[in-house]
Amino acid sequence: MAKGYWLAHASVTDSEAWGRYIEAARPAFAEYGARFLARGGAAEEMEGGQGRARHVVIEFPSLDAARSCWQSETYQAARNHREAAGVVTITVVEGLE
């Protein structure tokens, strides 16, 4: 079964609200078997940049788990904190294997 991934790109405008989002989202990530492969850190947009400073790659056991995490009540409640904290794009992608 192919793994699923979240590709997230963000510009954080309110670090306190972002911190609340991170804390509130942890249980959803744990429940759906998320593993962070990249989170913050050095990044350089090489082509077609969105102008976002923060980039995150999260691996899930399956595409269904990746979708289910985003759709979960726990994550949606956490997302409420994030909406006031900046601009975010999240794409769910199926892995190759």
Short mmCIF file of N, CA and C in Angstrom, two decimals:
data_model
loop_
_atom_site.label_atom_id
_atom_site.label_comp_id
_atom_site.label_asym_id
_atom_site.label_seq_id
_atom_site.Cartn_x
_atom_site.Cartn_y
_atom_site.Cartn_z
N MET A 1 0.85 -1.18 0.00
CA MET A 1 0.00 0.00 0.00
C MET A 1 0.89 1.24 0.00
N ALA A 2 0.57 2.17 -0.87
CA ALA A 2 1.34 3.41 -0.96
C ALA A 2 1.09 4.30 0.25
N LYS A 3 2.11 4.98 0.67
CA LYS A 3 1.98 5.94 1.77
C LYS A 3 1.31 7.21 1.25
N GLY A 4 0.86 8.03 2.19
CA GLY A 4 0.29 9.33 1.86
C GLY A 4 1.14 10.41 2.50
N TYR A 5 1.13 11.58 1.90
CA TYR A 5 1.95 12.70 2.38
C TYR A 5 1.15 13.99 2.40
N TRP A 6 1.45 14.81 3.38
CA TRP A 6 0.99 16.19 3.37
C TRP A 6 2.19 17.04 2.95
N LEU A 7 1.99 17.91 1.98
CA LEU A 7 2.97 18.91 1.61
C LEU A 7 2.37 20.24 2.01
N ALA A 8 2.98 20.89 2.98
CA ALA A 8 2.43 22.14 3.50
C ALA A 8 3.44 23.27 3.33
N HIS A 9 2.91 24.43 2.97
CA HIS A 9 3.72 25.63 2.78
C HIS A 9 3.01 26.75 3.53
N ALA A 10 3.73 27.44 4.40
CA ALA A 10 3.07 28.42 5.27
C ALA A 10 3.89 29.69 5.45
N SER A 11 3.16 30.76 5.66
CA SER A 11 3.72 32.02 6.14
C SER A 11 3.03 32.30 7.47
N VAL A 12 3.78 32.29 8.54
CA VAL A 12 3.22 32.48 9.88
C VAL A 12 3.22 33.96 10.22
N THR A 13 2.04 34.47 10.62
CA THR A 13 1.91 35.88 10.99
C THR A 13 1.65 36.07 12.48
N ASP A 14 1.25 35.01 13.16
CA ASP A 14 0.96 35.08 14.60
C ASP A 14 1.55 33.83 15.25
N SER A 15 2.74 33.95 15.81
CA SER A 15 3.44 32.78 16.34
C SER A 15 2.73 32.18 17.56
N GLU A 16 2.04 32.98 18.34
CA GLU A 16 1.31 32.43 19.49
C GLU A 16 0.16 31.54 19.03
N ALA A 17 -0.63 32.01 18.06
CA ALA A 17 -1.73 31.20 17.53
C ALA A 17 -1.18 29.96 16.83
N TRP A 18 -0.04 30.10 16.14
CA TRP A 18 0.58 28.96 15.48
C TRP A 18 1.00 27.90 16.51
N GLY A 19 1.52 28.34 17.63
CA GLY A 19 1.89 27.41 18.70
C GLY A 19 0.69 26.67 19.24
N ARG A 20 -0.45 27.36 19.37
CA ARG A 20 -1.68 26.69 19.82
C ARG A 20 -2.13 25.66 18.79
N TYR A 21 -1.99 25.98 17.52
CA TYR A 21 -2.33 25.04 16.46
C TYR A 21 -1.46 23.78 16.57
N ILE A 22 -0.17 23.96 16.71
CA ILE A 22 0.74 22.81 16.78
C ILE A 22 0.37 21.90 17.94
N GLU A 23 0.12 22.48 19.11
CA GLU A 23 -0.23 21.67 20.28
C GLU A 23 -1.56 20.95 20.07
N ALA A 24 -2.53 21.63 19.50
CA ALA A 24 -3.86 21.03 19.31
C ALA A 24 -3.85 19.96 18.21
N ALA A 25 -2.93 20.07 17.24
CA ALA A 25 -2.88 19.12 16.13
C ALA A 25 -2.13 17.84 16.49
N ARG A 26 -1.28 17.87 17.49
CA ARG A 26 -0.46 16.69 17.84
C ARG A 26 -1.28 15.41 18.01
N PRO A 27 -2.40 15.43 18.74
CA PRO A 27 -3.16 14.19 18.90
C PRO A 27 -3.67 13.62 17.57
N ALA A 28 -4.07 14.47 16.65
CA ALA A 28 -4.53 13.98 15.34
C ALA A 28 -3.38 13.33 14.59
N PHE A 29 -2.22 13.96 14.60
CA PHE A 29 -1.07 13.38 13.92
C PHE A 29 -0.70 12.02 14.53
N ALA A 30 -0.73 11.93 15.84
CA ALA A 30 -0.41 10.66 16.51
C ALA A 30 -1.44 9.59 16.16
N GLU A 31 -2.71 9.95 16.16
CA GLU A 31 -3.77 8.99 15.89
C GLU A 31 -3.65 8.38 14.49
N TYR A 32 -3.21 9.18 13.53
CA TYR A 32 -3.17 8.71 12.13
C TYR A 32 -1.76 8.31 11.68
N GLY A 33 -0.85 8.14 12.63
CA GLY A 33 0.47 7.60 12.31
C GLY A 33 1.38 8.53 11.52
N ALA A 34 1.23 9.84 11.73
CA ALA A 34 2.05 10.81 11.00
C ALA A 34 3.51 10.77 11.44
N ARG A 35 4.37 10.96 10.48
CA ARG A 35 5.81 11.07 10.75
C ARG A 35 6.32 12.28 9.98
N PHE A 36 6.89 13.24 10.70
CA PHE A 36 7.38 14.46 10.07
C PHE A 36 8.73 14.18 9.41
N LEU A 37 8.82 14.44 8.12
CA LEU A 37 10.07 14.26 7.37
C LEU A 37 10.82 15.58 7.23
N ALA A 38 10.09 16.67 7.17
CA ALA A 38 10.68 18.02 7.13
C ALA A 38 9.71 18.96 7.82
N ARG A 39 10.26 19.86 8.64
CA ARG A 39 9.39 20.82 9.35
C ARG A 39 10.21 22.06 9.64
N GLY A 40 9.86 23.15 8.95
CA GLY A 40 10.63 24.37 9.14
C GLY A 40 12.02 24.19 8.58
N GLY A 41 12.99 24.72 9.24
CA GLY A 41 14.37 24.56 8.79
C GLY A 41 14.68 25.35 7.53
N ALA A 42 15.89 25.22 7.08
CA ALA A 42 16.34 25.96 5.89
C ALA A 42 15.59 25.48 4.66
N ALA A 43 15.17 26.41 3.82
CA ALA A 43 14.46 26.08 2.59
C ALA A 43 14.73 27.17 1.56
N GLU A 44 14.69 26.77 0.33
CA GLU A 44 14.89 27.72 -0.78
C GLU A 44 13.93 27.34 -1.89
N GLU A 45 13.03 28.24 -2.23
CA GLU A 45 12.11 28.00 -3.34
C GLU A 45 12.89 28.17 -4.64
N MET A 46 12.99 27.10 -5.39
CA MET A 46 13.82 27.11 -6.59
C MET A 46 13.05 27.53 -7.85
N GLU A 47 11.74 27.30 -7.86
CA GLU A 47 10.95 27.63 -9.04
C GLU A 47 9.48 27.79 -8.64
N GLY A 48 8.82 28.77 -9.21
CA GLY A 48 7.40 28.97 -8.94
C GLY A 48 7.09 29.23 -7.49
N GLY A 49 7.92 30.00 -6.83
CA GLY A 49 7.79 30.23 -5.39
C GLY A 49 6.46 30.82 -4.97
N GLN A 50 6.01 30.40 -3.81
CA GLN A 50 4.78 30.92 -3.21
C GLN A 50 5.08 32.03 -2.22
N GLY A 51 6.37 32.22 -1.93
CA GLY A 51 6.73 33.24 -0.95
C GLY A 51 6.46 32.80 0.47
N ARG A 52 6.40 31.51 0.71
CA ARG A 52 6.14 30.99 2.04
C ARG A 52 7.47 30.61 2.69
N ALA A 53 7.62 30.93 3.95
CA ALA A 53 8.90 30.71 4.64
C ALA A 53 8.99 29.34 5.31
N ARG A 54 7.87 28.70 5.56
CA ARG A 54 7.87 27.44 6.31
C ARG A 54 7.33 26.33 5.41
N HIS A 55 8.06 25.22 5.35
CA HIS A 55 7.68 24.09 4.51
C HIS A 55 7.71 22.83 5.35
N VAL A 56 6.67 21.99 5.19
CA VAL A 56 6.54 20.80 6.02
C VAL A 56 6.16 19.62 5.13
N VAL A 57 6.79 18.47 5.37
CA VAL A 57 6.43 17.22 4.70
C VAL A 57 6.11 16.21 5.79
N ILE A 58 4.88 15.66 5.74
CA ILE A 58 4.44 14.69 6.74
C ILE A 58 4.07 13.40 6.02
N GLU A 59 4.62 12.29 6.50
CA GLU A 59 4.33 10.98 5.92
C GLU A 59 3.27 10.27 6.76
N PHE A 60 2.33 9.62 6.08
CA PHE A 60 1.30 8.82 6.73
C PHE A 60 1.38 7.39 6.19
N PRO A 61 0.86 6.41 6.93
CA PRO A 61 0.93 5.03 6.47
C PRO A 61 0.21 4.78 5.14
N SER A 62 -0.77 5.63 4.81
CA SER A 62 -1.54 5.47 3.58
C SER A 62 -2.15 6.81 3.17
N LEU A 63 -2.60 6.87 1.93
CA LEU A 63 -3.30 8.06 1.46
C LEU A 63 -4.58 8.27 2.26
N ASP A 64 -5.27 7.17 2.56
CA ASP A 64 -6.49 7.27 3.35
C ASP A 64 -6.21 7.86 4.73
N ALA A 65 -5.11 7.45 5.36
CA ALA A 65 -4.77 8.00 6.68
C ALA A 65 -4.47 9.49 6.58
N ALA A 66 -3.80 9.91 5.52
CA ALA A 66 -3.48 11.33 5.33
C ALA A 66 -4.77 12.14 5.18
N ARG A 67 -5.69 11.64 4.38
CA ARG A 67 -6.98 12.33 4.20
C ARG A 67 -7.78 12.33 5.50
N SER A 68 -7.84 11.18 6.14
CA SER A 68 -8.63 11.05 7.36
C SER A 68 -8.12 11.95 8.47
N CYS A 69 -6.82 12.12 8.56
CA CYS A 69 -6.25 13.03 9.56
C CYS A 69 -6.76 14.44 9.33
N TRP A 70 -6.67 14.91 8.09
CA TRP A 70 -7.11 16.28 7.77
C TRP A 70 -8.59 16.44 8.06
N GLN A 71 -9.39 15.40 7.77
CA GLN A 71 -10.84 15.48 7.94
C GLN A 71 -11.29 15.25 9.38
N SER A 72 -10.41 14.79 10.24
CA SER A 72 -10.80 14.45 11.61
C SER A 72 -11.27 15.66 12.41
N GLU A 73 -12.14 15.41 13.35
CA GLU A 73 -12.62 16.48 14.22
C GLU A 73 -11.47 17.11 14.99
N THR A 74 -10.53 16.28 15.43
CA THR A 74 -9.39 16.79 16.20
C THR A 74 -8.57 17.76 15.37
N TYR A 75 -8.25 17.39 14.12
CA TYR A 75 -7.45 18.28 13.29
C TYR A 75 -8.23 19.54 12.92
N GLN A 76 -9.49 19.39 12.60
CA GLN A 76 -10.29 20.56 12.23
C GLN A 76 -10.39 21.56 13.38
N ALA A 77 -10.47 21.06 14.61
CA ALA A 77 -10.47 21.96 15.77
C ALA A 77 -9.13 22.68 15.88
N ALA A 78 -8.03 21.96 15.64
CA ALA A 78 -6.70 22.59 15.67
C ALA A 78 -6.57 23.61 14.55
N ARG A 79 -7.13 23.30 13.41
CA ARG A 79 -7.06 24.19 12.24
C ARG A 79 -7.66 25.57 12.54
N ASN A 80 -8.63 25.62 13.43
CA ASN A 80 -9.22 26.91 13.80
C ASN A 80 -8.16 27.86 14.35
N HIS A 81 -7.19 27.34 15.10
CA HIS A 81 -6.09 28.17 15.61
C HIS A 81 -5.19 28.63 14.46
N ARG A 82 -4.96 27.73 13.51
CA ARG A 82 -4.05 28.02 12.41
C ARG A 82 -4.59 29.08 11.46
N GLU A 83 -5.89 29.11 11.27
CA GLU A 83 -6.49 30.04 10.30
C GLU A 83 -6.17 31.50 10.63
N ALA A 84 -6.04 31.82 11.89
CA ALA A 84 -5.71 33.19 12.29
C ALA A 84 -4.20 33.41 12.42
N ALA A 85 -3.42 32.36 12.15
CA ALA A 85 -1.99 32.43 12.40
C ALA A 85 -1.15 32.65 11.16
N GLY A 86 -1.77 32.64 9.98
CA GLY A 86 -1.00 32.84 8.76
C GLY A 86 -1.71 32.30 7.54
N VAL A 87 -0.95 32.15 6.47
CA VAL A 87 -1.46 31.65 5.21
C VAL A 87 -0.83 30.28 4.95
N VAL A 88 -1.65 29.29 4.63
CA VAL A 88 -1.16 27.93 4.49
C VAL A 88 -1.76 27.28 3.24
N THR A 89 -0.95 26.49 2.56
CA THR A 89 -1.41 25.61 1.50
C THR A 89 -1.03 24.19 1.90
N ILE A 90 -2.00 23.28 1.88
CA ILE A 90 -1.73 21.87 2.18
C ILE A 90 -2.22 21.04 1.01
N THR A 91 -1.36 20.18 0.52
CA THR A 91 -1.70 19.25 -0.55
C THR A 91 -1.48 17.84 -0.02
N VAL A 92 -2.44 16.94 -0.24
CA VAL A 92 -2.29 15.55 0.13
C VAL A 92 -1.90 14.79 -1.13
N VAL A 93 -0.82 14.00 -1.04
CA VAL A 93 -0.24 13.32 -2.19
C VAL A 93 -0.06 11.83 -1.88
N GLU A 94 -0.35 11.00 -2.87
CA GLU A 94 -0.10 9.57 -2.74
C GLU A 94 1.35 9.28 -3.08
N GLY A 95 2.00 8.45 -2.27
CA GLY A 95 3.38 8.06 -2.53
C GLY A 95 3.47 7.04 -3.66
N LEU A 96 4.67 6.73 -4.07
CA LEU A 96 4.90 5.78 -5.16
C LEU A 96 4.77 4.34 -4.72
N GLU A 97 5.09 4.06 -3.47
CA GLU A 97 5.03 2.68 -2.98
C GLU A 97 4.33 2.63 -1.65
#
